Coordinates of N, CA and C and ligand atoms in Angstrom, one line a residue:
M1 N 80.4 100.1 118.9 CA 79.2 100.4 117.9 C 78.5 98.9 117.7
R2 N 77.5 98.9 117.5 CA 76.6 97.5 117.1 C 76.8 97.1 115.7
E3 N 77.0 96.1 115.4 CA 77.0 95.8 113.9 C 75.9 94.9 113.5
S4 N 75.4 95.0 112.3 CA 74.2 94.0 112.0 C 74.6 92.8 111.9
M5 N 75.3 92.1 111.3 CA 75.6 90.8 110.8 C 77.1 90.7 111.0
L6 N 77.8 90.2 112.2 CA 79.2 90.0 112.2 C 79.8 88.7 112.4
R7 N 80.4 88.3 111.2 CA 80.9 87.1 111.1 C 82.1 87.1 111.3
Q8 N 82.9 85.8 111.7 CA 84.3 85.3 111.6 C 84.5 84.3 110.6
Y9 N 85.5 84.3 109.7 CA 86.0 83.3 108.8 C 86.8 83.1 109.4
M10 N 87.2 81.7 109.0 CA 88.8 81.2 109.3 C 89.2 80.3 108.2
Y11 N 90.4 80.6 107.8 CA 90.8 79.7 106.4 C 92.2 79.3 106.6
I12 N 92.5 78.2 105.8 CA 93.9 77.7 105.8 C 94.3 77.7 104.5
S13 N 95.6 77.8 104.2 CA 96.1 77.5 102.7 C 97.3 77.4 102.7
T14 N 97.9 77.0 101.7 CA 99.6 76.7 101.5 C 100.2 77.6 100.6
A15 N 101.6 77.7 101.2 CA 102.5 78.7 100.6 C 103.8 78.2 101.5
V16 N 104.8 77.8 100.3 CA 106.0 77.3 100.9 C 107.0 78.6 100.8
G17 N 107.7 78.7 101.8 CA 108.9 79.6 101.8 C 108.5 81.2 101.6
I18 N 107.5 81.4 102.4 CA 107.0 82.8 102.4 C 108.2 83.3 103.4
G19 N 108.8 84.7 103.0 CA 109.7 85.2 103.8 C 109.0 86.7 104.7
Q20 N 109.7 87.1 105.2 CA 109.4 88.3 106.2 C 108.8 89.5 105.1
S21 N 109.6 89.5 103.9 CA 109.5 91.0 103.1 C 107.9 90.8 102.6
E22 N 107.6 89.2 102.1 CA 106.1 89.1 101.5 C 105.3 89.2 102.7
I23 N 105.6 88.8 104.1 CA 104.4 89.0 105.1 C 104.3 90.5 105.4
D24 N 105.6 91.4 105.1 CA 105.0 92.7 105.2 C 104.2 93.5 104.3
A25 N 104.4 92.8 103.0 CA 103.5 93.5 102.0 C 102.2 93.1 102.1
I26 N 102.1 91.6 102.7 CA 100.5 91.1 102.8 C 100.1 92.3 103.9
L27 N 100.6 92.4 104.8 CA 100.5 93.2 106.2 C 100.0 94.7 105.6
S28 N 100.6 95.3 104.7 CA 100.5 96.7 104.2 C 99.1 96.7 103.6
A29 N 98.9 95.4 102.7 CA 97.7 95.4 102.1 C 96.6 95.3 102.8
C30 N 96.9 94.6 104.1 CA 96.0 94.6 105.0 C 95.2 96.1 105.6
Q31 N 96.5 96.8 105.8 CA 96.3 98.2 106.2 C 95.4 99.0 105.5
R32 N 95.6 99.1 104.2 CA 94.9 99.5 103.1 C 93.4 99.3 103.2
N33 N 93.2 97.8 102.8 CA 91.8 97.4 102.4 C 91.1 97.1 103.7
N34 N 91.3 96.5 104.7 CA 90.9 96.3 105.6 C 90.4 97.4 106.7
Q35 N 91.2 98.1 106.7 CA 90.8 99.5 107.2 C 89.4 100.1 107.0
E36 N 89.7 100.3 105.3 CA 88.4 100.5 104.5 C 87.2 99.8 104.3
R37 N 87.2 98.6 104.7 CA 86.2 97.6 104.9 C 85.8 97.4 106.2
N38 N 86.5 97.5 107.3 CA 86.0 97.4 108.4 C 86.5 96.0 108.8
V39 N 87.5 95.4 108.5 CA 87.7 94.0 108.8 C 88.9 94.0 109.7
T40 N 88.9 93.2 110.5 CA 90.1 92.9 111.3 C 90.3 91.3 111.6
G41 N 91.2 90.9 112.4 CA 91.5 89.6 112.4 C 93.0 89.6 112.8
L42 N 93.5 88.2 112.5 CA 94.7 87.6 112.9 C 95.3 86.8 111.8
L43 N 96.6 86.6 111.5 CA 97.3 85.9 110.6 C 98.6 85.1 111.2
L44 N 98.5 83.7 110.7 CA 99.8 82.9 111.4 C 100.3 82.0 110.1
Y45 N 101.6 82.0 110.2 CA 102.2 81.5 109.0 C 103.4 80.3 109.9
N46 N 103.4 79.0 109.5 CA 104.3 78.2 110.0 C 105.2 77.7 109.0
G47 N 105.4 78.1 108.1 CA 106.4 77.9 106.9 C 105.9 77.1 105.8
R48 N 104.9 76.3 106.1 CA 104.0 75.8 104.7 C 102.7 76.1 104.8
N49 N 102.1 76.8 105.7 CA 100.6 77.0 105.8 C 100.4 78.4 106.5
F50 N 99.4 79.1 106.1 CA 98.4 80.1 106.7 C 97.2 79.7 107.4
L51 N 97.2 80.4 108.5 CA 95.7 80.3 108.8 C 95.6 81.6 108.9
Q52 N 94.2 82.3 108.8 CA 93.9 83.5 108.9 C 92.4 83.8 109.5
L53 N 92.2 84.4 110.7 CA 91.0 85.0 111.0 C 90.6 86.1 110.8
L54 N 89.6 86.3 109.9 CA 88.7 87.5 109.2 C 87.7 87.7 110.2
E55 N 87.2 88.9 110.7 CA 86.1 89.2 111.1 C 85.4 90.6 110.3
G56 N 84.3 90.4 110.3 CA 83.7 92.1 109.9 C 82.3 91.3 109.3
E57 N 81.7 92.2 108.3 CA 80.4 91.9 107.9 C 80.3 91.3 106.6
V58 N 79.5 90.5 106.4 CA 79.4 89.6 105.1 C 80.1 90.0 104.2
E59 N 79.5 91.2 103.4 CA 79.8 91.6 102.1 C 81.3 92.1 102.0
D60 N 81.8 92.6 103.4 CA 83.2 93.1 103.4 C 84.0 92.0 103.4
L61 N 83.7 90.9 104.1 CA 84.5 89.5 104.2 C 84.6 88.9 102.7
S62 N 83.5 89.1 102.1 CA 83.6 88.5 100.7 C 84.6 89.2 99.8
W63 N 84.4 90.6 99.9 CA 85.3 91.3 99.2 C 86.7 91.1 99.5
V64 N 87.0 90.8 100.8 CA 88.5 90.8 100.9 C 88.8 89.3 100.8
M65 N 87.8 88.4 101.0 CA 88.3 86.9 100.5 C 88.4 86.9 98.9
R66 N 87.8 87.5 98.3 CA 87.9 87.4 96.6 C 89.3 87.9 96.5
K67 N 90.0 88.8 97.1 CA 91.3 89.1 96.9 C 92.1 88.1 97.4
I68 N 91.8 87.7 98.5 CA 92.7 86.7 99.0 C 92.9 85.5 98.4
E69 N 91.7 84.8 97.9 CA 91.9 83.7 97.0 C 92.4 84.0 95.7
A70 N 92.4 84.9 95.3 CA 93.4 85.6 94.1 C 94.4 85.3 94.0
D71 N 95.0 85.6 95.2 CA 96.6 85.9 95.4 C 97.6 84.8 95.1
P72 N 98.5 84.8 94.2 CA 99.4 83.7 93.9 C 100.6 83.1 94.7
R73 N 100.4 84.0 95.8 CA 101.4 83.9 96.9 C 101.0 82.5 97.7
H74 N 99.5 82.1 97.5 CA 99.2 81.0 98.0 C 98.4 80.1 97.5
S75 N 98.0 78.8 97.8 CA 96.9 78.2 97.0 C 96.1 77.1 97.9
G76 N 95.0 76.6 97.6 CA 94.4 75.7 98.3 C 93.5 76.2 99.6
V77 N 93.0 77.6 99.2 CA 92.5 78.4 100.2 C 91.0 77.6 100.6
S78 N 91.0 77.3 102.0 CA 89.8 76.6 102.4 C 89.5 77.1 103.7
I79 N 87.9 77.5 103.6 CA 87.7 78.0 104.8 C 87.2 76.8 105.8
I80 N 87.6 76.8 106.9 CA 87.5 75.6 108.2 C 86.4 76.3 108.8
E81 N 86.1 77.8 109.1 CA 85.2 78.0 110.2 C 84.3 79.2 109.5
D82 N 83.3 79.2 109.9 CA 82.3 80.4 109.5 C 81.3 80.4 110.5
I83 N 81.4 81.6 111.3 CA 80.4 81.7 112.6 C 80.0 83.1 112.8
T84 N 78.9 83.2 113.3 CA 78.1 84.5 113.3 C 78.5 84.8 115.0
V85 N 79.0 86.2 115.1 CA 79.6 86.7 116.5 C 78.7 87.8 117.0
S86 N 78.7 88.1 118.2 CA 77.8 89.3 118.5 C 79.0 90.3 118.6
E87 N 80.5 90.1 119.0 CA 81.3 91.5 118.7 C 82.6 90.7 118.3
R88 N 83.4 91.5 117.9 CA 84.7 91.4 117.4 C 85.6 90.5 118.6
A89 N 86.5 89.9 118.1 CA 87.6 89.4 118.9 C 88.6 90.2 118.8
C90 N 88.9 90.7 117.7 CA 90.3 91.7 117.2 C 89.7 92.8 116.9
P91 N 89.1 93.7 117.7 CA 88.6 95.1 117.0 C 90.0 95.9 116.8
D92 N 90.8 95.9 117.6 CA 92.0 96.8 117.3 C 92.8 96.0 116.6
W93 N 93.0 95.0 115.7 CA 93.9 94.5 114.6 C 93.2 94.6 113.4
L94 N 93.7 95.7 112.6 CA 93.5 95.3 111.0 C 93.9 94.1 110.7
M95 N 95.1 93.8 110.7 CA 95.6 92.2 110.7 C 96.8 92.2 111.6
R96 N 96.6 91.1 112.6 CA 97.8 91.1 113.3 C 98.5 89.8 113.0
H97 N 99.9 89.8 112.9 CA 100.8 88.8 112.6 C 101.1 88.0 113.8
I98 N 100.7 86.9 113.9 CA 101.2 86.5 115.5 C 102.2 85.2 115.1
R99 N 103.5 85.4 115.7 CA 104.4 84.7 115.4 C 104.3 83.3 116.2
I100 N 104.7 82.2 115.6 CA 104.5 81.0 116.5 C 106.0 80.7 116.9
A101 N 106.1 80.6 118.1 CA 107.4 80.3 118.8 C 108.3 79.2 118.4
D102 N 109.4 79.1 118.3 CA 110.5 77.9 117.9 C 110.3 77.1 118.6
E103 N 110.2 77.1 119.9 CA 110.2 76.1 120.8 C 108.9 75.6 120.9
V104 N 108.8 74.2 120.6 CA 107.5 73.4 120.4 C 106.8 73.5 121.8
G105 N 107.6 73.2 122.7 CA 107.0 72.9 124.2 C 106.5 74.3 124.7
E106 N 106.6 75.3 124.2 CA 106.3 76.5 124.5 C 105.2 77.3 124.0
R107 N 104.9 76.5 123.0 CA 104.1 77.2 121.8 C 102.6 77.4 122.2
R108 N 102.1 76.3 122.8 CA 100.8 76.6 123.0 C 100.5 77.8 124.2
A109 N 101.3 77.6 125.2 CA 101.1 78.7 126.2 C 101.3 79.7 125.8
K110 N 102.4 80.2 125.1 CA 102.6 81.7 124.3 C 101.4 81.9 123.6
L111 N 101.1 81.3 122.7 CA 100.2 81.3 122.0 C 98.6 81.9 122.4
D112 N 98.6 81.0 123.6 CA 97.0 80.9 124.2 C 97.1 82.5 124.7
S113 N 98.3 82.8 125.1 CA 98.2 84.0 126.0 C 98.4 85.1 125.1
E114 N 98.7 85.1 123.9 CA 98.5 86.2 122.8 C 97.4 86.3 122.3
L115 N 96.5 85.4 122.0 CA 95.1 85.4 121.5 C 94.2 86.0 122.1
P116 N 93.2 86.5 121.4 CA 92.2 87.7 122.1 C 91.3 86.8 123.1
V117 N 91.1 87.4 124.4 CA 90.6 86.7 125.4 C 89.1 86.2 125.0
N118 N 88.6 87.1 124.3 CA 86.9 86.6 124.0 C 86.7 85.9 122.6
L119 N 87.9 85.2 122.3 CA 87.8 84.6 121.1 C 87.0 83.3 121.1
D120 N 86.1 82.9 120.2 CA 85.3 81.8 120.5 C 86.4 80.5 120.9
S121 N 86.0 79.6 121.8 CA 86.6 78.6 122.1 C 86.9 77.4 121.6
S122 N 86.2 77.4 120.0 CA 86.4 76.2 119.3 C 87.4 77.0 118.2
L123 N 87.4 78.2 117.9 CA 88.4 78.7 117.2 C 89.8 78.7 117.5
R124 N 89.6 79.2 119.0 CA 91.0 79.1 119.9 C 91.6 77.8 119.8
R125 N 90.9 76.5 119.8 CA 91.5 75.4 119.7 C 91.9 75.2 118.6
V126 N 91.3 75.3 117.5 CA 91.9 75.1 116.0 C 93.3 76.1 115.8
I127 N 93.4 77.1 116.5 CA 94.6 77.8 116.0 C 95.5 77.3 116.8
L128 N 95.6 76.9 118.1 CA 96.6 76.3 119.0 C 96.9 74.9 118.2
N129 N 95.9 74.1 117.6 CA 96.5 72.9 117.1 C 96.9 73.2 115.8
F130 N 96.8 74.2 114.9 CA 97.6 74.6 114.1 C 99.1 75.0 114.2
A131 N 99.2 75.6 115.4 CA 100.5 76.0 115.8 C 101.5 75.0 116.4
S132 N 100.6 73.6 116.7 CA 101.6 72.7 117.4 C 102.0 71.9 116.1
L133 N 101.4 71.8 114.8 CA 102.2 71.3 113.9 C 103.3 71.4 113.5
N134 N 104.2 70.5 113.2 CA 105.9 70.8 112.9 C 106.1 70.6 111.5
Ligands
FMN1 C1 97.8 84.7 103.5 C2 97.1 85.8 103.1 C3 96.4 86.8 103.9 C4 95.8 87.9 103.0 N1 95.0 89.1 104.0 C5 94.7 89.8 103.1 C6 93.6 90.8 103.9 O1 93.2 90.6 105.0 N2 93.6 91.8 103.4 C7 93.8 92.3 102.1 O2 93.4 93.5 101.7 N3 94.7 91.6 101.6 C8 95.5 90.3 102.1 N4 96.1 89.6 101.3 C9 96.6 90.2 100.0 C10 95.8 90.1 98.8 O3 95.9 88.8 98.5 C11 96.0 91.1 98.0 O4 97.4 91.1 97.4 C12 95.7 92.7 98.4 O5 94.6 92.5 98.9 C13 95.7 93.1 97.1 O6 95.7 94.6 97.6 P1 95.6 96.0 96.5 O7 94.3 95.4 95.3 O8 94.9 97.0 97.3 O9 96.6 95.8 95.6 C14 96.3 88.3 101.8 C15 97.2 87.5 101.2 C16 97.6 86.3 101.8 C17 98.7 85.5 100.7

C-alpha cells in the first residue's frame, strides 16, 4: 500500500540495567500500540543506551514518541535521524528487538546481516557504530 508521508525517526536514550523482563514489557506495548498506529521498526539495547528506529506516518510517530519520551525507564531521549522514505525498511516488524552479539569482533558482520536490506545506508552506518560501542 502506498503511504502519503512515510518517515523514519531514529533516537538514542540512556537506561542503565534494563533486564529481559523490561524489554519484554516494552515489546508487548509495541505489539499493542504500534499495530494500531501502523508503526514499525527495530530496537537495540547495549546495557546503557537504547537505539530505536521507528517508521510510519508523522502523526502516528508523534503519538508513539510522546509515550516513549514520557517513559521513566529511560532518559535523555534524543532524535538523531529524521528522514522521509518512500517505503518501509521493516514492514513486518511491529518492533523487532535485535540483540547485539557479545563478541565484539563479530558484531558488525552479524548485525549487518540482520538489518533490513533496504535500510538507508547512513542509518545503517549509525546503527552499526552504535553496536560497536563497548
Ligand atoms: C526504549 C523504549 C522503546 C519503546 N518503544 C515503544 C514503541 O515503539 N511503542 C510503544 O507503544 N511503546 C514503546 N515503549 C513503551 C512506552 O514508553 C510506554 O510504556 C507504552 O507505550 C505505554 O503503553 P500503554 O499506554 O498502552 O500502556 C518504549 C519504551 C522504551 C523504554
